[in-house]
Short mmCIF file of N, CA and C in Angstrom, two decimals:
data_model
loop_
_atom_site.label_atom_id
_atom_site.label_comp_id
_atom_site.label_asym_id
_atom_site.label_seq_id
_atom_site.Cartn_x
_atom_site.Cartn_y
_atom_site.Cartn_z
N MET A 1 0.83 -1.18 0.00
CA MET A 1 0.00 0.00 0.00
C MET A 1 0.87 1.25 0.00
N THR A 2 0.29 2.33 -0.43
CA THR A 2 0.99 3.60 -0.47
C THR A 2 0.46 4.49 0.65
N TYR A 3 1.39 5.16 1.33
CA TYR A 3 1.04 6.01 2.45
C TYR A 3 1.59 7.41 2.23
N LYS A 4 0.86 8.40 2.71
CA LYS A 4 1.31 9.79 2.67
C LYS A 4 1.77 10.16 4.07
N ILE A 5 2.93 10.78 4.15
CA ILE A 5 3.40 11.32 5.43
C ILE A 5 3.32 12.83 5.33
N GLU A 6 2.64 13.41 6.33
CA GLU A 6 2.41 14.85 6.35
C GLU A 6 2.84 15.42 7.70
N VAL A 7 3.17 16.71 7.69
CA VAL A 7 3.47 17.42 8.93
C VAL A 7 2.53 18.62 9.02
N GLN A 8 2.21 19.00 10.26
CA GLN A 8 1.36 20.17 10.49
C GLN A 8 2.18 21.26 11.14
N SER A 9 2.18 22.40 10.50
CA SER A 9 2.91 23.55 11.03
C SER A 9 2.24 24.05 12.30
N PRO A 10 3.03 24.33 13.33
CA PRO A 10 2.44 24.82 14.58
C PRO A 10 1.86 26.23 14.46
N THR A 11 2.29 26.99 13.47
CA THR A 11 1.79 28.36 13.33
C THR A 11 0.57 28.44 12.40
N SER A 12 0.62 27.79 11.25
CA SER A 12 -0.48 27.88 10.29
C SER A 12 -1.51 26.76 10.45
N HIS A 13 -1.12 25.67 11.11
CA HIS A 13 -1.98 24.49 11.31
C HIS A 13 -2.36 23.79 10.00
N GLU A 14 -1.62 24.04 8.95
CA GLU A 14 -1.87 23.38 7.67
C GLU A 14 -1.03 22.11 7.59
N TRP A 15 -1.63 21.07 7.01
CA TRP A 15 -0.90 19.82 6.78
C TRP A 15 -0.17 19.92 5.45
N VAL A 16 1.10 19.55 5.46
CA VAL A 16 1.95 19.63 4.26
C VAL A 16 2.49 18.23 3.97
N LEU A 17 2.34 17.79 2.75
CA LEU A 17 2.85 16.49 2.33
C LEU A 17 4.37 16.50 2.32
N ILE A 18 4.95 15.50 2.98
CA ILE A 18 6.41 15.35 3.01
C ILE A 18 6.84 14.31 1.99
N GLU A 19 6.16 13.16 2.00
CA GLU A 19 6.53 12.10 1.07
C GLU A 19 5.42 11.07 0.90
N LEU A 20 5.51 10.34 -0.18
CA LEU A 20 4.67 9.18 -0.45
C LEU A 20 5.56 7.95 -0.35
N LEU A 21 5.11 6.95 0.40
CA LEU A 21 5.92 5.75 0.58
C LEU A 21 5.10 4.50 0.35
N GLU A 22 5.75 3.50 -0.16
CA GLU A 22 5.18 2.16 -0.23
C GLU A 22 6.01 1.31 0.71
N ALA A 23 5.43 0.98 1.87
CA ALA A 23 6.16 0.24 2.90
C ALA A 23 5.17 -0.44 3.82
N SER A 24 5.70 -1.25 4.73
CA SER A 24 4.85 -1.91 5.72
C SER A 24 4.41 -0.89 6.76
N ILE A 25 3.36 -1.22 7.48
CA ILE A 25 2.86 -0.32 8.51
C ILE A 25 3.92 -0.09 9.58
N THR A 26 4.65 -1.13 9.92
CA THR A 26 5.72 -1.00 10.92
C THR A 26 6.76 0.01 10.46
N GLU A 27 7.15 -0.06 9.22
CA GLU A 27 8.14 0.87 8.67
C GLU A 27 7.59 2.29 8.63
N ILE A 28 6.33 2.43 8.30
CA ILE A 28 5.70 3.76 8.26
C ILE A 28 5.69 4.38 9.66
N ILE A 29 5.33 3.59 10.66
CA ILE A 29 5.32 4.09 12.04
C ILE A 29 6.71 4.53 12.47
N ARG A 30 7.73 3.75 12.13
CA ARG A 30 9.12 4.14 12.45
C ARG A 30 9.50 5.45 11.78
N ARG A 31 9.08 5.59 10.54
CA ARG A 31 9.39 6.81 9.78
C ARG A 31 8.75 8.04 10.42
N VAL A 32 7.49 7.90 10.83
CA VAL A 32 6.78 9.00 11.48
C VAL A 32 7.49 9.38 12.78
N GLN A 33 7.92 8.40 13.55
CA GLN A 33 8.62 8.66 14.81
C GLN A 33 9.95 9.36 14.57
N LYS A 34 10.68 8.97 13.52
CA LYS A 34 11.95 9.63 13.21
C LYS A 34 11.74 11.08 12.80
N ILE A 35 10.73 11.33 11.99
CA ILE A 35 10.44 12.70 11.57
C ILE A 35 10.06 13.54 12.78
N LYS A 36 9.28 12.98 13.70
CA LYS A 36 8.88 13.69 14.92
C LYS A 36 10.11 14.05 15.76
N GLN A 37 11.12 13.18 15.79
CA GLN A 37 12.34 13.48 16.54
C GLN A 37 13.08 14.67 15.93
N VAL A 38 13.07 14.76 14.63
CA VAL A 38 13.77 15.85 13.94
C VAL A 38 12.99 17.16 14.07
N TYR A 39 11.66 17.08 14.00
CA TYR A 39 10.80 18.26 14.08
C TYR A 39 9.82 18.12 15.25
N PRO A 40 10.30 18.24 16.50
CA PRO A 40 9.43 17.97 17.66
C PRO A 40 8.26 18.94 17.81
N GLU A 41 8.36 20.13 17.24
CA GLU A 41 7.28 21.11 17.37
C GLU A 41 6.14 20.88 16.36
N TYR A 42 6.33 19.96 15.42
CA TYR A 42 5.32 19.67 14.41
C TYR A 42 4.56 18.39 14.73
N LEU A 43 3.30 18.34 14.35
CA LEU A 43 2.57 17.08 14.37
C LEU A 43 2.92 16.33 13.09
N VAL A 44 3.06 15.03 13.17
CA VAL A 44 3.39 14.21 12.01
C VAL A 44 2.36 13.09 11.92
N ARG A 45 1.88 12.84 10.71
CA ARG A 45 0.92 11.75 10.54
C ARG A 45 1.19 11.00 9.25
N ALA A 46 0.74 9.75 9.26
CA ALA A 46 0.78 8.92 8.05
C ALA A 46 -0.64 8.53 7.72
N LEU A 47 -1.00 8.71 6.46
CA LEU A 47 -2.34 8.40 5.98
C LEU A 47 -2.29 7.35 4.89
N ASP A 48 -3.26 6.46 4.88
CA ASP A 48 -3.43 5.55 3.76
C ASP A 48 -3.83 6.43 2.57
N SER A 49 -3.12 6.34 1.47
CA SER A 49 -3.37 7.24 0.35
C SER A 49 -4.71 6.99 -0.34
N VAL A 50 -5.28 5.79 -0.20
CA VAL A 50 -6.56 5.48 -0.84
C VAL A 50 -7.73 5.88 0.06
N SER A 51 -7.72 5.42 1.30
CA SER A 51 -8.86 5.66 2.20
C SER A 51 -8.72 6.94 3.04
N ALA A 52 -7.53 7.49 3.11
CA ALA A 52 -7.22 8.68 3.92
C ALA A 52 -7.36 8.42 5.43
N LYS A 53 -7.33 7.16 5.83
CA LYS A 53 -7.36 6.83 7.25
C LYS A 53 -5.97 7.07 7.84
N THR A 54 -5.95 7.59 9.06
CA THR A 54 -4.69 7.84 9.75
C THR A 54 -4.12 6.52 10.26
N ILE A 55 -2.88 6.25 9.88
CA ILE A 55 -2.19 5.02 10.29
C ILE A 55 -1.32 5.30 11.52
N ALA A 56 -0.70 6.46 11.55
CA ALA A 56 0.17 6.83 12.67
C ALA A 56 0.10 8.33 12.88
N LEU A 57 0.21 8.74 14.15
CA LEU A 57 0.20 10.15 14.50
C LEU A 57 1.17 10.36 15.66
N ALA A 58 2.05 11.33 15.48
CA ALA A 58 3.01 11.62 16.56
C ALA A 58 3.17 13.12 16.70
#
């Protein structure tokens, strides 16, 4: 499956697409956690690109 990883700016509250990935859910969760470590002031989420369901949020 393909997943979208997005970040939300703390000032504008807009979600911005960072990347599209084809990976396992475990790998997607790890990726979201790594991005959150780099940008702790931002919300980070992974969405299923077809259903738009949130897979991970940090």
